[in-house]
mmCIF file of C-alpha atoms and ligand atoms in Angstrom:
data_model
loop_
_atom_site.group_PDB
_atom_site.id
_atom_site.type_symbol
_atom_site.label_atom_id
_atom_site.label_comp_id
_atom_site.label_asym_id
_atom_site.label_seq_id
_atom_site.Cartn_x
_atom_site.Cartn_y
_atom_site.Cartn_z
ATOM 1 C CA MET A 1 -2.872 -9.717 20.009
ATOM 2 C CA ASN A 2 -1.412 -12.993 18.914
ATOM 3 C CA ALA A 3 -0.874 -13.447 15.185
ATOM 4 C CA LYS A 4 0.990 -16.004 13.162
ATOM 5 C CA TYR A 5 1.620 -16.689 9.530
ATOM 6 C CA ILE A 6 0.111 -20.005 8.502
ATOM 7 C CA SER A 7 0.747 -20.510 4.792
ATOM 8 C CA GLY A 8 0.532 -19.168 1.286
ATOM 9 C CA CYS A 9 -1.529 -20.792 -1.441
ATOM 10 C CA THR A 10 -2.441 -20.204 -5.065
ATOM 11 C CA HIS A 11 -5.659 -22.217 -5.108
ATOM 12 C CA TRP A 12 -8.641 -22.140 -2.740
ATOM 13 C CA SER A 13 -8.532 -25.916 -2.298
ATOM 14 C CA LYS A 14 -4.970 -25.722 -0.944
ATOM 15 C CA CYS A 15 -5.761 -23.122 1.722
ATOM 16 C CA PRO A 16 -5.682 -24.002 5.440
ATOM 17 C CA GLU A 17 -8.549 -26.095 6.852
ATOM 18 C CA PRO A 18 -11.570 -23.776 7.102
ATOM 19 C CA GLY A 19 -11.868 -24.274 10.857
ATOM 20 C CA TYR A 20 -12.119 -20.609 11.864
ATOM 21 C CA PRO A 21 -14.081 -17.590 10.658
ATOM 22 C CA GLU A 22 -12.152 -15.793 7.953
ATOM 23 C CA TYR A 23 -11.767 -12.252 6.608
ATOM 24 C CA ALA A 24 -10.200 -11.425 3.253
ATOM 25 C CA PHE A 25 -8.386 -8.194 2.426
ATOM 26 C CA THR A 26 -8.877 -7.291 -1.211
ATOM 27 C CA GLY A 27 -8.339 -4.164 -3.275
ATOM 28 C CA ARG A 28 -6.148 -2.584 -5.885
ATOM 29 C CA SER A 29 -2.411 -3.140 -5.750
ATOM 30 C CA ASN A 30 -0.669 -0.733 -3.408
ATOM 31 C CA VAL A 31 -3.868 0.299 -1.608
ATOM 32 C CA GLY A 32 -2.360 -0.895 1.683
ATOM 33 C CA LYS A 33 -3.739 -4.398 2.355
ATOM 34 C CA SER A 34 -0.547 -5.871 3.759
ATOM 35 C CA SER A 35 0.275 -2.716 5.734
ATOM 36 C CA LEU A 36 -3.131 -2.830 7.372
ATOM 37 C CA ILE A 37 -2.568 -6.423 8.451
ATOM 38 C CA ASN A 38 0.700 -5.400 10.092
ATOM 39 C CA ALA A 39 -0.913 -2.384 11.758
ATOM 40 C CA LEU A 40 -3.885 -4.418 13.006
ATOM 41 C CA THR A 41 -1.748 -7.146 14.503
ATOM 42 C CA GLY A 42 0.964 -4.792 15.715
ATOM 43 C CA ILE A 43 3.594 -6.995 14.104
ATOM 44 C CA ASN A 44 5.648 -4.969 11.700
ATOM 45 C CA LYS A 45 6.916 -7.587 9.301
ATOM 46 C CA LEU A 46 4.082 -10.099 9.458
ATOM 47 C CA ALA A 47 2.850 -9.331 5.931
ATOM 48 C CA LYS A 48 5.344 -8.213 3.311
ATOM 49 C CA ILE A 49 4.795 -4.681 2.076
ATOM 50 C CA SER A 50 6.363 -2.710 -0.716
ATOM 51 C CA THR A 51 6.266 0.646 -2.432
ATOM 52 C CA THR A 52 6.118 -1.303 -5.694
ATOM 53 C CA PRO A 53 2.591 -2.505 -6.492
ATOM 54 C CA GLY A 54 2.170 -6.211 -7.027
ATOM 55 C CA LYS A 55 4.086 -7.283 -3.924
ATOM 56 C CA THR A 56 1.633 -9.913 -2.699
ATOM 57 C CA GLN A 57 1.279 -12.600 -5.351
ATOM 58 C CA ILE A 58 -0.339 -15.472 -3.464
ATOM 59 C CA ILE A 59 -3.096 -15.848 -0.867
ATOM 60 C CA ASN A 60 -1.483 -15.615 2.567
ATOM 61 C CA HIS A 61 -3.250 -16.813 5.706
ATOM 62 C CA PHE A 62 -2.658 -15.475 9.200
ATOM 63 C CA LEU A 63 -4.248 -16.919 12.327
ATOM 64 C CA ILE A 64 -5.220 -14.294 14.877
ATOM 65 C CA ASP A 65 -5.585 -15.112 18.587
ATOM 66 C CA GLU A 66 -6.128 -18.765 17.596
ATOM 67 C CA LYS A 67 -9.662 -17.636 16.706
ATOM 68 C CA TRP A 68 -9.924 -16.191 13.228
ATOM 69 C CA TYR A 69 -8.108 -16.030 9.918
ATOM 70 C CA LEU A 70 -7.003 -13.036 7.951
ATOM 71 C CA ALA A 71 -6.328 -13.688 4.281
ATOM 72 C CA ASP A 72 -4.030 -11.212 2.525
ATOM 73 C CA LEU A 73 -4.772 -11.315 -1.195
ATOM 74 C CA PRO A 74 -2.841 -10.100 -4.213
ATOM 75 C CA GLY A 75 -4.083 -6.752 -5.480
ATOM 76 C CA TYR A 76 -5.972 -6.304 -8.704
ATOM 77 C CA GLY A 77 -5.567 -3.712 -11.398
ATOM 78 C CA TYR A 78 -1.853 -3.373 -11.640
ATOM 79 C CA ALA A 79 -0.788 -2.919 -15.241
ATOM 80 C CA LYS A 80 2.932 -3.531 -14.856
ATOM 81 C CA ILE A 81 2.567 -7.141 -13.775
ATOM 82 C CA SER A 82 2.917 -9.391 -16.805
ATOM 83 C CA LYS A 83 -0.322 -10.150 -18.604
ATOM 84 C CA LYS A 84 0.140 -13.857 -18.012
ATOM 85 C CA THR A 85 0.404 -13.396 -14.247
ATOM 86 C CA ARG A 86 -2.566 -11.022 -14.203
ATOM 87 C CA GLU A 87 -4.707 -13.490 -16.086
ATOM 88 C CA LYS A 88 -3.998 -16.079 -13.413
ATOM 89 C CA TRP A 89 -4.738 -13.737 -10.497
ATOM 90 C CA GLY A 90 -8.272 -12.728 -11.421
ATOM 91 C CA PRO A 91 -9.619 -16.294 -11.497
ATOM 92 C CA MET A 92 -7.535 -17.256 -8.441
ATOM 93 C CA ILE A 93 -9.046 -14.448 -6.353
ATOM 94 C CA ARG A 94 -12.570 -14.864 -7.692
ATOM 95 C CA GLU A 95 -12.548 -18.606 -7.215
ATOM 96 C CA PHE A 96 -11.201 -18.225 -3.706
ATOM 97 C CA LEU A 97 -13.878 -15.680 -2.786
ATOM 98 C CA THR A 98 -16.740 -17.763 -4.177
ATOM 99 C CA ARG A 99 -15.542 -21.146 -2.852
ATOM 100 C CA ARG A 100 -13.975 -20.442 0.530
ATOM 101 C CA GLU A 101 -16.640 -21.722 2.898
ATOM 102 C CA ASN A 102 -15.511 -20.025 6.139
ATOM 103 C CA LEU A 103 -15.304 -16.552 4.607
ATOM 104 C CA MET A 104 -17.360 -14.195 6.774
ATOM 105 C CA THR A 105 -16.569 -10.801 5.227
ATOM 106 C CA THR A 106 -14.554 -9.682 2.241
ATOM 107 C CA PHE A 107 -13.053 -6.293 2.954
ATOM 108 C CA VAL A 108 -12.557 -4.115 -0.096
ATOM 109 C CA LEU A 109 -9.832 -1.579 0.553
ATOM 110 C CA ILE A 110 -10.164 1.753 -1.184
ATOM 111 C CA ASP A 111 -7.612 4.565 -1.255
ATOM 112 C CA SER A 112 -9.321 7.433 0.545
ATOM 113 C CA ARG A 113 -7.388 10.012 -1.493
ATOM 114 C CA LEU A 114 -9.002 9.016 -4.749
ATOM 115 C CA GLU A 115 -12.377 9.362 -6.358
ATOM 116 C CA PRO A 116 -14.063 6.018 -6.944
ATOM 117 C CA GLN A 117 -12.155 3.929 -9.436
ATOM 118 C CA LYS A 118 -14.070 1.981 -12.051
ATOM 119 C CA ILE A 119 -12.222 -1.209 -11.233
ATOM 120 C CA ASP A 120 -13.199 -0.945 -7.528
ATOM 121 C CA LEU A 121 -16.849 -0.327 -8.319
ATOM 122 C CA GLU A 122 -16.874 -3.252 -10.744
ATOM 123 C CA PHE A 123 -15.279 -5.521 -8.174
ATOM 124 C CA ILE A 124 -17.784 -4.452 -5.491
ATOM 125 C CA ASP A 125 -20.665 -5.122 -7.880
ATOM 126 C CA TRP A 126 -19.216 -8.538 -8.701
ATOM 127 C CA LEU A 127 -19.143 -9.392 -4.969
ATOM 128 C CA GLY A 128 -22.755 -8.288 -4.680
ATOM 129 C CA GLU A 129 -23.847 -10.361 -7.674
ATOM 130 C CA ASN A 130 -22.210 -13.384 -6.095
ATOM 131 C CA ASN A 131 -23.749 -12.766 -2.660
ATOM 132 C CA ILE A 132 -20.367 -12.419 -1.001
ATOM 133 C CA PRO A 133 -20.695 -10.342 2.197
ATOM 134 C CA LEU A 134 -18.470 -7.285 2.019
ATOM 135 C CA ALA A 135 -17.428 -4.185 3.901
ATOM 136 C CA LEU A 136 -15.340 -1.235 2.756
ATOM 137 C CA ILE A 137 -12.122 -0.017 4.288
ATOM 138 C CA PHE A 138 -10.852 3.388 3.265
ATOM 139 C CA THR A 139 -7.055 3.405 3.614
ATOM 140 C CA LYS A 140 -4.253 5.968 4.010
ATOM 141 C CA ALA A 141 -6.492 8.467 5.804
ATOM 142 C CA ASP A 142 -3.346 10.174 7.149
ATOM 143 C CA LYS A 143 -2.496 11.286 3.615
ATOM 144 C CA CYS A 144 -5.765 13.099 3.093
ATOM 145 C CA LYS A 145 -7.239 16.330 4.450
ATOM 146 C CA LYS A 146 -10.260 15.781 6.666
ATOM 147 C CA LYS A 147 -12.683 17.534 4.361
ATOM 148 C CA GLU A 148 -11.393 15.842 1.253
ATOM 149 C CA LEU A 149 -11.598 12.483 3.014
ATOM 150 C CA ALA A 150 -15.228 12.967 4.009
ATOM 151 C CA GLN A 151 -15.993 14.043 0.434
ATOM 152 C CA ASN A 152 -14.323 11.014 -1.121
ATOM 153 C CA VAL A 153 -16.106 8.597 1.220
ATOM 154 C CA ASP A 154 -19.354 10.326 0.390
ATOM 155 C CA ILE A 155 -18.800 10.078 -3.354
ATOM 156 C CA VAL A 156 -18.079 6.342 -3.165
ATOM 157 C CA MET A 157 -21.142 5.665 -1.003
ATOM 158 C CA LYS A 158 -23.347 7.755 -3.298
ATOM 159 C CA LYS A 159 -22.038 5.939 -6.369
ATOM 160 C CA LEU A 160 -22.804 2.608 -4.735
ATOM 161 C CA SER A 161 -26.312 3.650 -3.815
ATOM 162 C CA ASP A 162 -27.050 3.758 -7.578
ATOM 163 C CA SER A 163 -26.879 -0.012 -7.719
ATOM 164 C CA TRP A 164 -27.185 -1.097 -4.062
ATOM 165 C CA GLU A 165 -30.330 -1.043 -1.991
ATOM 166 C CA GLU A 166 -28.428 -1.397 1.241
ATOM 167 C CA LEU A 167 -24.987 0.149 1.553
ATOM 168 C CA PRO A 168 -22.101 -1.910 2.935
ATOM 169 C CA SER A 169 -20.494 -0.958 6.260
ATOM 170 C CA HIS A 170 -17.379 1.121 6.000
ATOM 171 C CA VAL A 171 -14.477 2.174 8.170
ATOM 172 C CA VAL A 172 -11.821 4.828 7.605
ATOM 173 C CA THR A 173 -8.308 3.733 8.539
ATOM 174 C CA SER A 174 -4.657 4.642 8.559
ATOM 175 C CA SER A 175 -1.903 2.116 9.089
ATOM 176 C CA GLU A 176 0.408 5.025 9.928
ATOM 177 C CA THR A 177 -1.615 6.618 12.731
ATOM 178 C CA GLY A 178 -3.748 3.643 13.766
ATOM 179 C CA GLN A 179 -6.961 5.495 12.961
ATOM 180 C CA GLY A 180 -9.968 3.193 12.639
ATOM 181 C CA LEU A 181 -8.176 0.022 13.717
ATOM 182 C CA ASP A 182 -10.281 -0.401 16.862
ATOM 183 C CA ASP A 183 -13.456 0.057 14.828
ATOM 184 C CA LEU A 184 -12.281 -2.583 12.389
ATOM 185 C CA LEU A 185 -11.448 -5.014 15.190
ATOM 186 C CA SER A 186 -14.817 -4.531 16.843
ATOM 187 C CA PHE A 187 -16.556 -5.085 13.499
ATOM 188 C CA ILE A 188 -14.670 -8.379 13.161
ATOM 189 C CA ALA A 189 -15.424 -9.356 16.781
ATOM 190 C CA GLY A 190 -19.122 -8.753 16.097
ATOM 191 C CA VAL A 191 -19.119 -10.930 12.986
ATOM 192 C CA ASN A 192 -17.073 -13.623 14.779
ATOM 193 C CA ARG A 193 -19.992 -14.045 17.176
ATOM 194 C CA LEU A 194 -22.078 -15.254 14.209
ATOM 195 C CA TRP A 195 -19.684 -18.132 13.530
ATOM 196 C CA LYS A 196 -21.344 -21.439 14.210
ATOM 197 C CA GLY A 197 -18.435 -23.749 13.627
ATOM 198 C CA ARG A 198 -17.151 -25.181 10.426
ATOM 199 C CA PRO A 199 -19.817 -25.124 7.691
HETATM 200 P P1 GTP B 201 -0.023 -5.368 -3.147
HETATM 201 O O1 GTP B 201 0.498 -6.459 -2.267
HETATM 202 O O2 GTP B 201 0.918 -4.969 -4.222
HETATM 203 O O3 GTP B 201 -1.383 -5.665 -3.681
HETATM 204 O O4 GTP B 201 -0.147 -4.012 -2.253
HETATM 205 P P2 GTP B 201 -0.823 -3.804 -0.819
HETATM 206 O O5 GTP B 201 -2.234 -3.389 -1.016
HETATM 207 O O6 GTP B 201 -0.580 -4.971 0.065
HETATM 208 O O7 GTP B 201 -0.055 -2.513 -0.288
HETATM 209 P P3 GTP B 201 1.113 -2.418 0.807
HETATM 210 O O8 GTP B 201 0.590 -2.709 2.162
HETATM 211 O O9 GTP B 201 2.280 -3.209 0.331
HETATM 212 O O10 GTP B 201 1.416 -0.845 0.804
HETATM 213 C C1 GTP B 201 1.748 -0.126 -0.360
HETATM 214 C C2 GTP B 201 2.431 1.192 0.001
HETATM 215 O O11 GTP B 201 1.505 2.071 0.664
HETATM 216 C C3 GTP B 201 3.617 1.049 0.953
HETATM 217 O O12 GTP B 201 4.612 1.960 0.548
HETATM 218 C C4 GTP B 201 3.046 1.434 2.310
HETATM 219 O O13 GTP B 201 4.012 1.952 3.189
HETATM 220 C C5 GTP B 201 2.020 2.512 1.923
HETATM 221 N N1 GTP B 201 0.902 2.579 2.900
HETATM 222 C C6 GTP B 201 0.054 1.571 3.221
HETATM 223 N N2 GTP B 201 -0.850 1.962 4.141
HETATM 224 C C7 GTP B 201 -0.601 3.263 4.413
HETATM 225 C C8 GTP B 201 -1.198 4.237 5.293
HETATM 226 O O14 GTP B 201 -2.181 4.004 6.015
HETATM 227 N N3 GTP B 201 -0.644 5.490 5.281
HETATM 228 C C9 GTP B 201 0.426 5.803 4.501
HETATM 229 N N4 GTP B 201 0.878 7.057 4.547
HETATM 230 N N5 GTP B 201 1.020 4.921 3.668
HETATM 231 C C10 GTP B 201 0.534 3.656 3.629
HETATM 232 MG MG1 MG B 202 0.182 -6.833 -0.293
#
């Protein structure tokens, strides 16, 4: 796979020309967005990762195989980032997700070790209310026992079925073991076929 870093931006209008189908990685800080981008592309230091939440602070675009964009977004819900910075991030992410015209799917990454977090469910509902197509990615599957993992996925899907008529697609991944990466890539390849050129 060919992948290159294009640019970082803090406003949707300053992002690269929307000439390719695009996929955004969103989710709480530290859930593993940047790690998954590195694992998917097979390039270790493509996206910057950190054990400290709040590493990614701008919207970073990567062009994959000269065919589609991956956008690595800052995480939400991290208390230790200054309030001022946090107040800027929310609108930046929300505006990007509602305005970016080539966005095909917004992936919401969820830590598969945890029960559903209120902030994730609220964010998913917000995407739904705004008609933004989404899919779920459960991360860090290597850190979770098989049974526990299946249970946690089940709980999240059940919770969502309270408010959603049709459940979003989901894939279980690990950036450590590579689990689920092929499934994720074939999902993206399938959606790429729906791209009809720049809107
Ligand atoms: P922000 O940029 O702060 O929003 O975080 P992020 O979601 O981009 O998380 P990042 O990729 O920086 O990873 C956070 C931490 O989780 C790092 O210490 C990673 O090594 C670890 N991590 C990410 N994915 C996995 C995984 O699949 N398995 C394991 N075991 N650890 C992971
Ligand atoms: Mg990151």
